[in-house]
Amino acid sequence: MTKFTDNTKANRFELELDGGTAIADYTRDGDSLSINRVFVPEELRGQGAAGKIMAEIVQAAEKSGDRIVPVCSYAVAWMEKHGKNPPKKSGHAPH
């Protein structure tokens, strides 16, 4: 059984899988959703649980119009690998 929830009281997403629950802690600022930590318990490691929760987060953000800001190293790497980076600001200084 797989169940994805937004636990707003704990500021975290939870993905219940057979054998445990993966979590992703977040903070919100307007429509920005910062993913601060992705955690997978030992019993779920090596089964793609972290990738599954990130995919669920992206899907939920696309539906709600939120912009994901990856903060933790896993979220950054996952977003880059899957081409889900937020638009980059131009590094050009005004003249």
Coordinates of N, CA and C in Angstrom, one line a residue:
M1 N 0.8 -1.2 0.0 CA 0.0 0.0 0.0 C 0.9 1.3 0.0
T2 N 0.5 2.2 -0.8 CA 1.2 3.5 -0.9 C 0.2 4.6 -0.6
K3 N 0.6 5.5 0.4 CA -0.2 6.6 0.7 C 0.6 7.9 0.9
F4 N 0.4 8.9 0.1 CA 1.1 10.2 0.2 C 0.2 11.2 0.9
T5 N 0.8 11.9 1.9 CA 0.0 12.9 2.6 C 0.9 14.1 2.9
D6 N 0.2 15.3 3.0 CA 0.9 16.5 3.4 C 0.5 16.7 4.8
N7 N 1.4 16.4 5.7 CA 1.2 16.6 7.2 C 1.5 18.0 7.5
T8 N 0.5 18.9 7.3 CA 0.7 20.4 7.5 C 1.1 20.7 8.9
K9 N 0.6 20.0 9.9 CA 1.0 20.3 11.3 C 2.4 20.1 11.6
A10 N 3.0 19.1 10.9 CA 4.5 18.8 11.1 C 5.3 19.4 10.0
N11 N 4.7 20.1 9.1 CA 5.5 20.7 7.9 C 6.3 19.6 7.2
R12 N 5.6 18.5 6.9 CA 6.3 17.5 6.1 C 5.4 16.6 5.3
F13 N 5.9 16.1 4.2 CA 5.2 15.2 3.4 C 5.6 13.8 3.9
E14 N 4.6 12.9 3.8 CA 4.8 11.5 4.2 C 4.4 10.6 3.2
L15 N 5.2 9.6 2.9 CA 4.9 8.5 1.9 C 4.9 7.2 2.6
E16 N 3.7 6.7 2.9 CA 3.7 5.4 3.6 C 3.8 4.3 2.5
L17 N 4.8 3.4 2.7 CA 5.0 2.3 1.9 C 5.0 1.0 2.7
D18 N 4.9 -0.1 2.1 CA 5.0 -1.4 2.8 C 6.4 -1.4 3.5
G19 N 6.4 -1.4 4.8 CA 7.7 -1.5 5.6 C 8.1 -0.2 6.2
G20 N 7.4 0.9 6.0 CA 7.8 2.1 6.6 C 7.3 3.4 6.0
T21 N 7.7 4.5 6.4 CA 7.3 5.8 5.9 C 8.5 6.7 5.6
A22 N 8.6 7.2 4.4 CA 9.6 8.2 4.0 C 9.0 9.5 4.3
I23 N 9.8 10.5 4.6 CA 9.4 11.8 4.9 C 10.2 12.9 4.2
A24 N 9.6 14.0 4.0 CA 10.3 15.2 3.4 C 9.8 16.4 4.2
D25 N 10.8 17.0 5.0 CA 10.4 18.2 5.8 C 10.5 19.4 4.8
Y26 N 9.6 20.3 5.0 CA 9.5 21.5 4.2 C 9.1 22.8 5.0
T27 N 9.4 23.9 4.3 CA 8.8 25.2 4.8 C 8.2 25.9 3.6
R28 N 7.2 26.6 3.9 CA 6.4 27.4 2.9 C 6.7 28.9 3.1
D29 N 6.8 29.6 2.0 CA 6.8 31.0 2.0 C 6.1 31.5 0.7
G30 N 4.8 31.8 0.9 CA 4.0 32.1 -0.2 C 3.8 30.9 -1.1
D31 N 4.1 31.0 -2.4 CA 4.0 29.8 -3.2 C 5.3 29.0 -3.4
S32 N 6.3 29.4 -2.6 CA 7.6 28.7 -2.6 C 7.5 27.6 -1.5
L33 N 7.9 26.4 -1.9 CA 8.0 25.2 -1.1 C 9.4 24.7 -1.0
S34 N 10.1 25.0 0.1 CA 11.5 24.6 0.3 C 11.5 23.2 0.9
I35 N 12.2 22.3 0.2 CA 12.4 20.9 0.7 C 13.7 20.9 1.4
N36 N 13.6 20.8 2.8 CA 14.7 21.0 3.6 C 15.4 19.6 4.0
R37 N 14.7 18.5 3.9 CA 15.3 17.2 4.3 C 14.4 16.1 3.8
V38 N 15.0 15.1 3.2 CA 14.3 13.9 2.7 C 14.9 12.8 3.6
F39 N 14.1 12.0 4.2 CA 14.6 10.9 5.1 C 13.8 9.6 4.8
V40 N 14.6 8.6 4.6 CA 14.0 7.3 4.4 C 14.6 6.3 5.5
P41 N 13.7 5.6 6.2 CA 14.1 4.7 7.2 C 14.9 3.5 6.6
E42 N 15.8 3.0 7.4 CA 16.7 1.9 7.0 C 16.0 0.8 6.2
E43 N 14.8 0.4 6.7 CA 14.1 -0.7 6.1 C 13.6 -0.4 4.7
L44 N 13.6 0.9 4.3 CA 13.1 1.2 2.9 C 14.3 1.6 2.0
R45 N 15.5 1.7 2.5 CA 16.6 2.2 1.7 C 16.9 1.2 0.6
G46 N 17.3 1.7 -0.5 CA 17.6 0.9 -1.7 C 16.4 0.5 -2.5
Q47 N 15.3 1.0 -2.2 CA 14.0 0.6 -2.9 C 13.4 1.8 -3.7
G48 N 14.1 2.9 -3.7 CA 13.6 4.0 -4.5 C 12.6 4.9 -3.8
A49 N 12.5 4.7 -2.4 CA 11.5 5.5 -1.7 C 11.7 7.0 -1.7
A50 N 13.0 7.4 -1.6 CA 13.3 8.8 -1.7 C 12.8 9.4 -3.0
G51 N 13.1 8.7 -4.1 CA 12.7 9.2 -5.4 C 11.2 9.2 -5.5
K52 N 10.5 8.2 -5.0 CA 9.1 8.2 -5.0 C 8.4 9.4 -4.3
I53 N 9.0 9.7 -3.1 CA 8.4 10.9 -2.4 C 8.7 12.2 -3.1
M54 N 9.8 12.3 -3.7 CA 10.1 13.5 -4.5 C 9.2 13.6 -5.7
A55 N 8.9 12.5 -6.4 CA 8.0 12.5 -7.5 C 6.6 12.9 -7.1
E56 N 6.1 12.5 -5.9 CA 4.8 12.8 -5.4 C 4.8 14.3 -5.0
I57 N 5.9 14.8 -4.5 CA 6.0 16.3 -4.1 C 5.9 17.1 -5.4
V58 N 6.6 16.8 -6.4 CA 6.6 17.5 -7.6 C 5.2 17.5 -8.2
Q59 N 4.5 16.3 -8.2 CA 3.2 16.2 -8.8 C 2.2 17.1 -8.0
A60 N 2.3 17.1 -6.6 CA 1.4 17.9 -5.8 C 1.7 19.4 -6.0
A61 N 3.0 19.8 -6.2 CA 3.3 21.2 -6.4 C 2.8 21.7 -7.8
E62 N 2.9 20.8 -8.8 CA 2.4 21.2 -10.1 C 0.9 21.4 -10.0
K63 N 0.1 20.6 -9.3 CA -1.3 20.8 -9.1 C -1.7 22.1 -8.4
S64 N -0.9 22.4 -7.3 CA -1.2 23.6 -6.5 C -0.6 24.9 -7.0
G65 N 0.4 24.8 -7.9 CA 1.0 26.0 -8.4 C 2.2 26.4 -7.6
D66 N 2.6 25.6 -6.6 CA 3.8 25.9 -5.8 C 5.1 25.7 -6.6
R67 N 6.1 26.5 -6.2 CA 7.4 26.4 -6.8 C 8.3 25.7 -5.8
I68 N 8.9 24.6 -6.2 CA 9.8 23.8 -5.3 C 11.2 24.5 -5.3
V69 N 11.7 24.7 -4.0 CA 13.0 25.2 -3.8 C 13.7 24.0 -3.1
P70 N 14.6 23.3 -3.8 CA 15.3 22.2 -3.2 C 16.4 22.7 -2.3
V71 N 16.5 22.3 -1.0 CA 17.5 22.8 -0.1 C 18.4 21.6 0.2
C72 N 17.9 20.5 0.6 CA 18.8 19.4 1.0 C 19.4 18.8 -0.3
S73 N 20.6 18.2 -0.1 CA 21.4 17.7 -1.2 C 20.7 16.7 -2.0
Y74 N 19.9 15.9 -1.4 CA 19.1 14.8 -2.2 C 18.1 15.5 -3.1
A75 N 17.3 16.5 -2.5 CA 16.3 17.1 -3.3 C 16.9 17.9 -4.5
V76 N 18.1 18.5 -4.2 CA 18.8 19.3 -5.3 C 19.1 18.3 -6.4
A77 N 19.8 17.2 -6.0 CA 20.2 16.2 -7.0 C 19.1 15.6 -7.8
W78 N 18.0 15.3 -7.1 CA 16.8 14.6 -7.7 C 16.2 15.6 -8.7
M79 N 16.1 16.9 -8.3 CA 15.5 17.9 -9.2 C 16.3 18.1 -10.5
E80 N 17.6 18.1 -10.3 CA 18.5 18.3 -11.5 C 18.4 17.1 -12.4
K81 N 18.4 15.9 -11.8 CA 18.4 14.6 -12.6 C 17.1 14.5 -13.4
H82 N 16.0 15.0 -12.8 CA 14.7 14.9 -13.5 C 14.3 16.2 -14.2
G83 N 15.2 17.1 -14.3 CA 14.9 18.3 -15.1 C 13.8 19.2 -14.5
K84 N 13.7 19.2 -13.2 CA 12.6 19.9 -12.5 C 13.2 21.1 -11.7
N85 N 14.3 21.7 -12.2 CA 14.8 22.8 -11.5 C 13.9 24.0 -11.7
P86 N 13.9 24.9 -10.6 CA 13.1 26.1 -10.8 C 13.9 27.0 -11.8
P87 N 13.2 27.9 -12.5 CA 13.9 28.8 -13.4 C 15.0 29.6 -12.7
K88 N 16.2 29.6 -13.4 CA 17.4 30.3 -12.8 C 17.3 31.8 -13.1
K89 N 17.7 32.6 -12.1 CA 17.7 34.0 -12.3 C 19.0 34.3 -13.1
S90 N 18.9 35.4 -13.9 CA 20.0 35.8 -14.7 C 21.1 36.4 -13.8
G91 N 22.3 36.0 -14.0 CA 23.4 36.4 -13.2 C 24.0 37.7 -13.7
H92 N 23.4 38.4 -14.7 CA 23.9 39.6 -15.3 C 23.5 40.8 -14.4
A93 N 24.5 41.6 -14.1 CA 24.2 42.8 -13.4 C 23.8 43.9 -14.3
P94 N 22.8 44.8 -13.9 CA 22.4 45.9 -14.7 C 23.5 46.8 -15.0
H95 N 23.6 47.5 -16.1 CA 24.6 48.4 -16.5 C 24.2 49.8 -16.1

